[in-house]
PDB file of C-alpha atoms in Angstrom:
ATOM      1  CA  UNK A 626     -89.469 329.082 -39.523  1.00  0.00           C
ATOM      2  CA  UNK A 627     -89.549 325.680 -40.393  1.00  0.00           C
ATOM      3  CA  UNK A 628     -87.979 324.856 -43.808  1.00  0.00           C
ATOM      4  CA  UNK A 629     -88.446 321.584 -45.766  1.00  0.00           C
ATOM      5  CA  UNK A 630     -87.799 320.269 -49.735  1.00  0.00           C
ATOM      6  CA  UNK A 631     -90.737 318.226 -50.627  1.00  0.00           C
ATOM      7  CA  UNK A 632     -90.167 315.858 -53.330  1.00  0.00           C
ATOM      8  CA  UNK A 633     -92.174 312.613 -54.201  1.00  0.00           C
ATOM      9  CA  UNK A 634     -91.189 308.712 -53.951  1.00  0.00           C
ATOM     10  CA  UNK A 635     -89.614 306.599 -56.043  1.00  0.00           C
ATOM     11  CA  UNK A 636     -91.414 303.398 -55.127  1.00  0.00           C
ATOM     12  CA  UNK A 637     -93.621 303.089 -52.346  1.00  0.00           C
ATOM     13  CA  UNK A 638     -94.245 299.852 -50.389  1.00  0.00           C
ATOM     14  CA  UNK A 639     -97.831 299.009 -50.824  1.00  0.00           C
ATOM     15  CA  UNK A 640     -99.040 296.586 -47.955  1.00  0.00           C
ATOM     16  CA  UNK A 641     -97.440 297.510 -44.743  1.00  0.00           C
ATOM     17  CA  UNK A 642     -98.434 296.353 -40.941  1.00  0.00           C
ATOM     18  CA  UNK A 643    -100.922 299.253 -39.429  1.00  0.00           C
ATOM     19  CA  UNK A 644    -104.351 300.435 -40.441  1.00  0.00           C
ATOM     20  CA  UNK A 645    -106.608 302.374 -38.370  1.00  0.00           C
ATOM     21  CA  UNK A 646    -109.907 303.759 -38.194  1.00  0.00           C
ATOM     22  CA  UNK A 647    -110.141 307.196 -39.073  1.00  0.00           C
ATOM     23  CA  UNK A 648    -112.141 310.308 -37.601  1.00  0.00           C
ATOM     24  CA  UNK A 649    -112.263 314.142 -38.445  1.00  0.00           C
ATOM     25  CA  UNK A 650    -111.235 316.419 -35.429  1.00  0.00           C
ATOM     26  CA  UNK A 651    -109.420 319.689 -34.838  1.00  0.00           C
ATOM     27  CA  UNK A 652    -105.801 319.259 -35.328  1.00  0.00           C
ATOM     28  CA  UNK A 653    -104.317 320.545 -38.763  1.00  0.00           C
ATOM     29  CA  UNK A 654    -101.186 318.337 -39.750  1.00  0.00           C
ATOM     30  CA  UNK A 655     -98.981 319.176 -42.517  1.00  0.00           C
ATOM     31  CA  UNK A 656     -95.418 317.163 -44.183  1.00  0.00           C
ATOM     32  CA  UNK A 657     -92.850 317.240 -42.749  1.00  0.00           C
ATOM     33  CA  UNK A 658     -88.841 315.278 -42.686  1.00  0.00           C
ATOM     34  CA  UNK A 659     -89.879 313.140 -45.277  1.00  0.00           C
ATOM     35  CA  UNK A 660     -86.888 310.917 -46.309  1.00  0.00           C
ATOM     36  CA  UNK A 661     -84.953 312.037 -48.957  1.00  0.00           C
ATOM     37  CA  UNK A 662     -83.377 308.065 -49.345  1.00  0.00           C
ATOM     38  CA  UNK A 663     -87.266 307.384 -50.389  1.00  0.00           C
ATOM     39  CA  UNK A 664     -88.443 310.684 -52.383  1.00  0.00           C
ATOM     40  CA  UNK A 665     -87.219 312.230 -56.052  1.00  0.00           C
ATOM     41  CA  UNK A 666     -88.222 315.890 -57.000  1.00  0.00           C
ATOM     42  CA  UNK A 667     -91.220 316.010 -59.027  1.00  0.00           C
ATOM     43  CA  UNK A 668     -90.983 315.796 -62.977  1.00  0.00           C
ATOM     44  CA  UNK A 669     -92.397 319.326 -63.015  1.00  0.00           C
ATOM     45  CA  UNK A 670     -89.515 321.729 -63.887  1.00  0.00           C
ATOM     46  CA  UNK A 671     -89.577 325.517 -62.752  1.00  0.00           C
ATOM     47  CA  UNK A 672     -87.814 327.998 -64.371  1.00  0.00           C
ATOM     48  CA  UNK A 673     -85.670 330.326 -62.600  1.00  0.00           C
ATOM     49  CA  UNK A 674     -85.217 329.988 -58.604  1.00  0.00           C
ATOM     50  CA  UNK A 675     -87.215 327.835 -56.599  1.00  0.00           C
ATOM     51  CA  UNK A 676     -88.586 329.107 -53.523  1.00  0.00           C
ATOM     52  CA  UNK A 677     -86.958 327.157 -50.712  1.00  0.00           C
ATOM     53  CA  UNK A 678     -89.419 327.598 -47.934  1.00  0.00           C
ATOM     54  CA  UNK A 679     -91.080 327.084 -44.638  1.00  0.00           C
ATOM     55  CA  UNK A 680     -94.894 326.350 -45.123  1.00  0.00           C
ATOM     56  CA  UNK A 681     -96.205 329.927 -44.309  1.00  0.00           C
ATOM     57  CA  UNK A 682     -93.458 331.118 -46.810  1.00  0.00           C
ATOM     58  CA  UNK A 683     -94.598 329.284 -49.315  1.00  0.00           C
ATOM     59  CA  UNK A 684     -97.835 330.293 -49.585  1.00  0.00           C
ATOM     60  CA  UNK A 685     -97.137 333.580 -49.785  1.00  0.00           C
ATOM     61  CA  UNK A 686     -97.522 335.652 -53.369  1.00  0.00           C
ATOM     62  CA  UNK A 687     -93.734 334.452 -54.567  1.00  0.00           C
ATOM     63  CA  UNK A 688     -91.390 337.404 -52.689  1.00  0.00           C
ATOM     64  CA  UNK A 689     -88.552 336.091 -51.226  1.00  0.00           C
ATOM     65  CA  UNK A 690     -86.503 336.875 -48.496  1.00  0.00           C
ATOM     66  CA  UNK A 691     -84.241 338.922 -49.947  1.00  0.00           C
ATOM     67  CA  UNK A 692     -87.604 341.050 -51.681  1.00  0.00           C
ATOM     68  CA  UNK A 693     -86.599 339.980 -54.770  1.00  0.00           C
ATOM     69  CA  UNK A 694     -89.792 338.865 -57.280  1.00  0.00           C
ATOM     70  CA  UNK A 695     -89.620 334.878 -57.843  1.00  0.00           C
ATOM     71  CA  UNK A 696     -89.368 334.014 -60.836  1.00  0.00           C
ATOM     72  CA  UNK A 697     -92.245 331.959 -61.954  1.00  0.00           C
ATOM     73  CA  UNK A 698     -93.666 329.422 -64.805  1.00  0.00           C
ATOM     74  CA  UNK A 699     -96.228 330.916 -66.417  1.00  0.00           C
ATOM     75  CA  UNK A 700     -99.674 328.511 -65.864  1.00  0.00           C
ATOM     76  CA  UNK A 701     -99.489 325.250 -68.308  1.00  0.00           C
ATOM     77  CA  UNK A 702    -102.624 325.156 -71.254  1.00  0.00           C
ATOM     78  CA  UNK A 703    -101.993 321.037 -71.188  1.00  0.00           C
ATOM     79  CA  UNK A 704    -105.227 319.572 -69.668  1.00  0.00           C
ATOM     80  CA  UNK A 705    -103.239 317.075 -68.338  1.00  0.00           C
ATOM     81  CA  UNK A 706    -101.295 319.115 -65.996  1.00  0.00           C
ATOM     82  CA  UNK A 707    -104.476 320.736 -64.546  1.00  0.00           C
ATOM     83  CA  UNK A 708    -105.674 317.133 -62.742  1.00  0.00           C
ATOM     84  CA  UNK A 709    -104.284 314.024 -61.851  1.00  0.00           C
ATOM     85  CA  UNK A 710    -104.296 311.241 -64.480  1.00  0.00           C
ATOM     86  CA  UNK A 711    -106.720 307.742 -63.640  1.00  0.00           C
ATOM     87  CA  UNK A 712    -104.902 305.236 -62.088  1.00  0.00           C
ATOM     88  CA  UNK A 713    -106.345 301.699 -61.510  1.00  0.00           C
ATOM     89  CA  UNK A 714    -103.877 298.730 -59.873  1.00  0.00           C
ATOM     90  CA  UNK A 715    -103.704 295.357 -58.164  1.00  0.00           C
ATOM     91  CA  UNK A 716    -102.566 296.597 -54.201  1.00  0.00           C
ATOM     92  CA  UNK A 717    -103.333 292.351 -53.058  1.00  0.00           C
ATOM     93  CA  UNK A 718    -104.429 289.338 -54.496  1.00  0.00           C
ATOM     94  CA  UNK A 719    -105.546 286.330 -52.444  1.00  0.00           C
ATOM     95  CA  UNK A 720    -106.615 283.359 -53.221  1.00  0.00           C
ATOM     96  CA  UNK A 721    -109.287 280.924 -50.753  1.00  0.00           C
ATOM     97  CA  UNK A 722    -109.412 277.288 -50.739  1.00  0.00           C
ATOM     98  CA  UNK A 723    -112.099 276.998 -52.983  1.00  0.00           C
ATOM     99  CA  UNK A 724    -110.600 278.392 -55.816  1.00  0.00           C
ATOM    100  CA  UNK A 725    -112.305 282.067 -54.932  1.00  0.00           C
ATOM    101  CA  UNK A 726    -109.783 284.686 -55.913  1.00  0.00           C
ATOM    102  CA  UNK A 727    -110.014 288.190 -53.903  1.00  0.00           C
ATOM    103  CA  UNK A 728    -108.198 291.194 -55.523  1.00  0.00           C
ATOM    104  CA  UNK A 729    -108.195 294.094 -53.747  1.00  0.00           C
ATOM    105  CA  UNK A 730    -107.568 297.286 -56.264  1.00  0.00           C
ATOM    106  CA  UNK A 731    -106.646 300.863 -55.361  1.00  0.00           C
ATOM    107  CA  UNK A 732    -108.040 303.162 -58.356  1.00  0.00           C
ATOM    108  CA  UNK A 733    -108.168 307.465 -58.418  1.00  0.00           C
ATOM    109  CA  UNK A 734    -110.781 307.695 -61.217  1.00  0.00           C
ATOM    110  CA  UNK A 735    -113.285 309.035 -58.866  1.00  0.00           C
ATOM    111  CA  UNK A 736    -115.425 305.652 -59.265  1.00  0.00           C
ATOM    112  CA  UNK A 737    -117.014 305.998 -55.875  1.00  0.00           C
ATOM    113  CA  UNK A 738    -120.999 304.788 -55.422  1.00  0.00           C
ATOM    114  CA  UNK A 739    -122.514 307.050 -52.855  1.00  0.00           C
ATOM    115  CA  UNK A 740    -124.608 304.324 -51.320  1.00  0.00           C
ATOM    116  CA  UNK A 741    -121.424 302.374 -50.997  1.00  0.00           C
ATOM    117  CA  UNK A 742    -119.565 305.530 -49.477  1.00  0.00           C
ATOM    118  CA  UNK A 743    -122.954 305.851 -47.087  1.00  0.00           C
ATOM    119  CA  UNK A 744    -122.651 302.188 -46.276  1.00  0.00           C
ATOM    120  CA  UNK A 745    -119.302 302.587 -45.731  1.00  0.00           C
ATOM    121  CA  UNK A 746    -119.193 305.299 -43.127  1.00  0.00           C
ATOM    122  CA  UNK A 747    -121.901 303.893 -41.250  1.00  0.00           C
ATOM    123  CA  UNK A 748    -119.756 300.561 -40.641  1.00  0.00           C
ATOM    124  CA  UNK A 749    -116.931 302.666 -39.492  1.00  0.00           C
ATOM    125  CA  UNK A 750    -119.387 304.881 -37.358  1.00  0.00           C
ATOM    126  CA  UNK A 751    -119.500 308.188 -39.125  1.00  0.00           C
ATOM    127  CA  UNK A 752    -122.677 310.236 -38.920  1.00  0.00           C
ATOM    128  CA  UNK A 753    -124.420 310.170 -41.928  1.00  0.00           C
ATOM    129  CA  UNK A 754    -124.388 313.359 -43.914  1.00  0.00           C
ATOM    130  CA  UNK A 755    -126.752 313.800 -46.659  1.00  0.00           C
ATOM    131  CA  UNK A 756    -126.024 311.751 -50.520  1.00  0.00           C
ATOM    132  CA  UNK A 757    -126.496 315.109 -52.327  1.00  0.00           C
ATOM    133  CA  UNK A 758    -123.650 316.788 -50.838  1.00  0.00           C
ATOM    134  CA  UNK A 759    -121.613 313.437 -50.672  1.00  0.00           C
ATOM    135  CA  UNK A 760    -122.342 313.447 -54.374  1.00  0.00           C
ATOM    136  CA  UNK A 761    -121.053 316.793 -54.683  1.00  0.00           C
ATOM    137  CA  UNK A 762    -118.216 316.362 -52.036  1.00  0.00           C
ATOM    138  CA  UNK A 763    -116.912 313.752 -54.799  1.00  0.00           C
ATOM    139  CA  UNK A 764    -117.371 315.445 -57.832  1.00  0.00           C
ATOM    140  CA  UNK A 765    -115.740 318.807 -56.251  1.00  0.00           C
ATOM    141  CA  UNK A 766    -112.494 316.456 -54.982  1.00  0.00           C
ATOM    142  CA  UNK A 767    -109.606 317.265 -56.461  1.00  0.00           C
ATOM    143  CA  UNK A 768    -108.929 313.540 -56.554  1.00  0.00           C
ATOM    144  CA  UNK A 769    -110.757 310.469 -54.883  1.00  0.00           C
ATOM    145  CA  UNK A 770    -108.737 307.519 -54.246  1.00  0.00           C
ATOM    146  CA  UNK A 771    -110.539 304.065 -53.541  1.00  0.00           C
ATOM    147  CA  UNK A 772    -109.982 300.480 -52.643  1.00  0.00           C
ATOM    148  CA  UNK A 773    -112.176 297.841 -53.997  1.00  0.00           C
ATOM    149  CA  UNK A 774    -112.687 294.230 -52.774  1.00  0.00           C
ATOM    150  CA  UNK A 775    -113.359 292.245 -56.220  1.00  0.00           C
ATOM    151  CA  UNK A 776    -114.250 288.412 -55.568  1.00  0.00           C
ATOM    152  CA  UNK A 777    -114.545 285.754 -58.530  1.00  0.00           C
ATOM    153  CA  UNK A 778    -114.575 281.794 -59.226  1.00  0.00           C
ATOM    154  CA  UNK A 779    -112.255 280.119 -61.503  1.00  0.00           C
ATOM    155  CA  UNK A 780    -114.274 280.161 -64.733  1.00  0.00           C
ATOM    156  CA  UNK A 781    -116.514 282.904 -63.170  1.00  0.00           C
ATOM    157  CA  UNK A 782    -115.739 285.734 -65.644  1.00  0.00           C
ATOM    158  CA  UNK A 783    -118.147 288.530 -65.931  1.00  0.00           C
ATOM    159  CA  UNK A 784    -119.753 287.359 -62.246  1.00  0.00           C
ATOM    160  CA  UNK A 785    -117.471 289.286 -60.076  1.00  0.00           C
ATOM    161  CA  UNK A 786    -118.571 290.501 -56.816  1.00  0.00           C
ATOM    162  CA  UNK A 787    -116.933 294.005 -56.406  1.00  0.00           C
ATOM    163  CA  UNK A 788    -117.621 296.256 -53.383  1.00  0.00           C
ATOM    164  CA  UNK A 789    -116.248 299.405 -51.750  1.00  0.00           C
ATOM    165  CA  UNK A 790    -113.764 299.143 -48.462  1.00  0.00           C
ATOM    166  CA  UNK A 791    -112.201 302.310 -48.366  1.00  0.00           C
ATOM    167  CA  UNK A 792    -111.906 305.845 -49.249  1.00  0.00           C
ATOM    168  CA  UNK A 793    -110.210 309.215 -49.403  1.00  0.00           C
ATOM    169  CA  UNK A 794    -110.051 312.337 -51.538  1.00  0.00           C
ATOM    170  CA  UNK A 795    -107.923 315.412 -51.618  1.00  0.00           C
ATOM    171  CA  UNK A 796    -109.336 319.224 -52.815  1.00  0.00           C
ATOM    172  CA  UNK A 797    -106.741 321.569 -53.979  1.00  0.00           C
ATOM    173  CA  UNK A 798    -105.806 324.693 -55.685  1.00  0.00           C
ATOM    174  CA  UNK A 799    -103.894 323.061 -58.312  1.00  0.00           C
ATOM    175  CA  UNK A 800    -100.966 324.641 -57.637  1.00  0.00           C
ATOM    176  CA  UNK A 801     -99.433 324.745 -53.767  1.00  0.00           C
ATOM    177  CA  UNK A 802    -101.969 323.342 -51.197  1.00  0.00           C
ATOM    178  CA  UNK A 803    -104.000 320.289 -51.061  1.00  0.00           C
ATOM    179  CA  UNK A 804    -105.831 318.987 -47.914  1.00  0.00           C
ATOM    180  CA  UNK A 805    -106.964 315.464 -47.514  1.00  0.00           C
ATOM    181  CA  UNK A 806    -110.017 314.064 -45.928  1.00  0.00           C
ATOM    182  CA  UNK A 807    -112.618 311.176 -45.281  1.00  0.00           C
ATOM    183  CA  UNK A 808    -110.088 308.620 -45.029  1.00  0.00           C
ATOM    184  CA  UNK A 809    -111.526 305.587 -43.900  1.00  0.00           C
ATOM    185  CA  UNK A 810    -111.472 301.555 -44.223  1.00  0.00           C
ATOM    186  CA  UNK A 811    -113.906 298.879 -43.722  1.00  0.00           C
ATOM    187  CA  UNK A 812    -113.338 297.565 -40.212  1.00  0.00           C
ATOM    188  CA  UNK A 813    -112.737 293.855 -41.611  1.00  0.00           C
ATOM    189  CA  UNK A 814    -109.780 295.210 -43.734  1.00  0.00           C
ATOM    190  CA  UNK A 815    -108.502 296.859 -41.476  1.00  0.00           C
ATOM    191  CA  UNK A 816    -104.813 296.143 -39.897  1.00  0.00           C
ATOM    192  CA  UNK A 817    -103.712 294.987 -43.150  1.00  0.00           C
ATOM    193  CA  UNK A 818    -101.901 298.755 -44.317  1.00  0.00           C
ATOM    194  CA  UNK A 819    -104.684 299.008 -47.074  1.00  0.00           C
ATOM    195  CA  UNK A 820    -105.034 302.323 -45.670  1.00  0.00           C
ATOM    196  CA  UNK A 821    -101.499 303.460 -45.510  1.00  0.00           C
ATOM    197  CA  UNK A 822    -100.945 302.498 -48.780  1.00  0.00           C
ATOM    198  CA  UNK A 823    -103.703 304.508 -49.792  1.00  0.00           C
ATOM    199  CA  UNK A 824    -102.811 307.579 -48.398  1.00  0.00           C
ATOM    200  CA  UNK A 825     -98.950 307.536 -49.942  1.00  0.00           C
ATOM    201  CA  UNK A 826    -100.133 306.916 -53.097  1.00  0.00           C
ATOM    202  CA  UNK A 827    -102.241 309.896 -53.000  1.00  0.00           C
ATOM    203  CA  UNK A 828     -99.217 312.242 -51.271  1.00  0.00           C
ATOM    204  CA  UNK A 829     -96.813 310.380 -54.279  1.00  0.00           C
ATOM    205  CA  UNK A 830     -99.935 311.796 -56.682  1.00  0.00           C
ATOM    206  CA  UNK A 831     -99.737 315.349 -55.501  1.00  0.00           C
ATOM    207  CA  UNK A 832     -96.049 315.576 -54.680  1.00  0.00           C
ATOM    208  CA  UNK A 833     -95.330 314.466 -58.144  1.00  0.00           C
ATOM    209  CA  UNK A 834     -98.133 317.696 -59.619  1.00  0.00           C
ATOM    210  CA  UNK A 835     -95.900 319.535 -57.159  1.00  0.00           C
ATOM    211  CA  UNK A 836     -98.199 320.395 -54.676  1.00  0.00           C
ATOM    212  CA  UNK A 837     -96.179 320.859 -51.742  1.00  0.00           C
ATOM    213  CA  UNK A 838     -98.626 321.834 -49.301  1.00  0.00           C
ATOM    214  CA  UNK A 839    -100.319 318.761 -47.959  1.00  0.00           C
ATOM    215  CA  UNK A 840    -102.581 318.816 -44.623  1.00  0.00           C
ATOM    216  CA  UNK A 841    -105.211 316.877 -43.589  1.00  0.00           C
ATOM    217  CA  UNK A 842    -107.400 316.169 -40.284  1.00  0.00           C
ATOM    218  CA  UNK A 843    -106.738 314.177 -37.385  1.00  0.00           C
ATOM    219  CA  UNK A 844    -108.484 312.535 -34.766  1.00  0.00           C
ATOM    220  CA  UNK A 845    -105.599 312.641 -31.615  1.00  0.00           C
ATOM    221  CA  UNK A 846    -105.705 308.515 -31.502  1.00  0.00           C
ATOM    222  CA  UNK A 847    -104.285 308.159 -34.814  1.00  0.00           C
ATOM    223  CA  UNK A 848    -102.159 311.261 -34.760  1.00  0.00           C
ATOM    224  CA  UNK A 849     -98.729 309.051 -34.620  1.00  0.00           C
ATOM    225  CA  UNK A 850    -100.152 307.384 -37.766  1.00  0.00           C
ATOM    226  CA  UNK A 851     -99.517 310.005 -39.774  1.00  0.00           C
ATOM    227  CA  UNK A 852     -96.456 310.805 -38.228  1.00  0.00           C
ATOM    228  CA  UNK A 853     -95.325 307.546 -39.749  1.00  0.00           C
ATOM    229  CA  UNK A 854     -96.105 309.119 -42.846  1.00  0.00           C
ATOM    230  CA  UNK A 855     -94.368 312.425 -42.643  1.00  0.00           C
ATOM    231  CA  UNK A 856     -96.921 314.512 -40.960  1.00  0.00           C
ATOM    232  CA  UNK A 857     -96.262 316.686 -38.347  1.00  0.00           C
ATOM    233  CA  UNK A 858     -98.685 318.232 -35.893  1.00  0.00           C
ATOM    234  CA  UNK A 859     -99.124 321.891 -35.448  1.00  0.00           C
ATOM    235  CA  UNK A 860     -95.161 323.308 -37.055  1.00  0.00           C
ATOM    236  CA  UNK A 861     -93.794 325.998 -35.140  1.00  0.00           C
ATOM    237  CA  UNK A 862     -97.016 326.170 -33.241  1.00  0.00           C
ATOM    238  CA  UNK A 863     -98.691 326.941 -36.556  1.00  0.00           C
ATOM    239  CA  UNK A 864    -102.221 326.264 -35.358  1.00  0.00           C
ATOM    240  CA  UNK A 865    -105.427 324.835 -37.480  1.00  0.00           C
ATOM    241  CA  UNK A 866    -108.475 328.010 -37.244  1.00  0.00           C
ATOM    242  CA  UNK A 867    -111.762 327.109 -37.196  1.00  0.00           C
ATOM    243  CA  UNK A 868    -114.514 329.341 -37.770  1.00  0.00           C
ATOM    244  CA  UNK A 869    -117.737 328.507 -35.375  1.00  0.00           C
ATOM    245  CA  UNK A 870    -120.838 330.545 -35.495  1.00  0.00           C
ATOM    246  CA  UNK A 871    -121.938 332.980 -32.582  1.00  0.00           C
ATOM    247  CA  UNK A 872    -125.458 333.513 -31.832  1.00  0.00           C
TER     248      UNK A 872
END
C-alpha cells in the first residue's frame, strides 16, 4: 500500500508561472510525495501513536496493523478547531500608468456573490447550474477560497471597483478527508499562478487542521497540474466510483 506523512508548508510561494482552466471529470486524485524541505507537521498534537498510513489505511476506524486499538484524542469543544479561521491577504498589487492601483486579494471567509460565481463560470464555459443550489453549495463548503480583482484611483477611497476572478471550496468531515472542487479563474487572469496559489493555500489550510485526506477532480488536460502540486492520479490503482442511475 502506498504510505505517505502529510504535513503542511512553511511558506508557500504565492505567484508562480502556470494557471489553467479548470473542468470537473472522472479521475479522483489524492496527495501524494509532497516535499518534506517545504512542509512542517501540523500544530495539532495527537496523543499516543500516530497512525502512519497508506490512504485506504487511514480511513479506516483507527486499528492498526498490528490489531492494536489507536490511541486517539478525544474530539476538541473549541469552536475554533471545528472550521477554518477567515483569512483575507494581498496575493498582487499592480499599479497602471494612470495612477489606477489593482490589488488582487485571496480571502476564505466564504464572501462569494452567486451572480458573480454564475458570471464567472459562464466566462470559463461551465454549464450553468441553478443559484439556489450554488447558494447552498457555498454555505455547505467546508471552506470557500476566493480571489478578488479590487481597482481604485489615487484619492479614490471608498470608490473601489471590486469583482470576482476566481474560486474554489473544499467539503470535509472535519477530521480525515476533504475533497476540493469548482476551481476556476477568469480567463484574463489566467497564466499568472493566481490559481496555483489558490489551491496551496487551501491544502496549507487543511493540512495545518490535519486533514490528511485531500482529493479533488480532474479534467485529464490539467491532470499534470496538480501533479505539480502533489497530487497523484489513481494510487495503487485506487480508482474514483461513481454512482450513475439505471433505468
Amino acid at each position: 500500500m502506498l504510505t505517505h506523512n502529510v504535513a503542511a508548508p512553511s511558506s508557500l510561494c504565492p505567484i508562480l508561472s502556470n494557471d489553467w482552466h479548470f473542468h470537473v471529470s472522472d479521475q479522483l486524485i489524492f496527495p501524494h510525495n509532497l516535499n518534506p524541505n517545504l512542509f512542517w507537521r501540523a500544530s495539532r498534537k495527537i496523543k499516543g501513536c500516530r497512525l502512519k498510513a497508506s490512504f485506504w489505511e487511514s480511513i479506516r476506524s483507527g486499528i492498526l496493523k498490528n490489531n492494536t486499538t489507536q490511541i486517539v484524542e478525544p474530539p476538541s469543544t473549541l469552536e475554533e478547531e471545528e472550521e477554518p479561521l477567515p483569512d483575507e491577504f494581498v496575493l498582487v498589487e499592480k499599479s497602471q500608468p494612470d495612477g489606477e492601483i489593482e490589488q488582487i486579494i485571496f480571502s476564505s471567509g466564504g464572501d462569494v456573490d452567486v451572480y458573480e460565481l454564475q458570471a464567472l463560470c459562464d466566462k470559463v464555459g461551465w454549464p450553468r447550474r441553478p443559484l439556489s443550489k450554488l447558494a447552498a453549495a457555498l454555505k455547505n463548503s467546508y471552506m470557500v477560497a476566493a480571489l478578488h480583482s479590487v481597482k481604485k484611483l489615487p484619492g479614490s477611497e471608498g470608490n473601489e471597483q471590486k469583482r470576482l476572478i476566481g474560486m474554489a471550496r473544499a467539503t470535509s468531515d472535519h477530521a480525515f478527508n476533504a475533497t476540493i472542487w469548482d476551481v476556476l479563474v477568469d480567463p484574463s487572469y489566467q497564466g499568472q499562478g493566481l490559481g496555483k496559489a489558490m489551491v496551496e493555500k487551501m491544502i496549507r489550510t487543511l493540512l495545518q487542521r490535519d486533514i490528511g485526506n485531500i482529493t479533488l477532480f480532474a479534467d485529464s488536460r490539467v491532470v499534470e497540474f496538480y501533479r505539480n502540486l502533489g497530487f497523484e492520479p489513481d494510487p495503487e490503482g485506487i480508482k474514483g466510483m461513481f454512482w450513475y442511475p439505471r433505468y
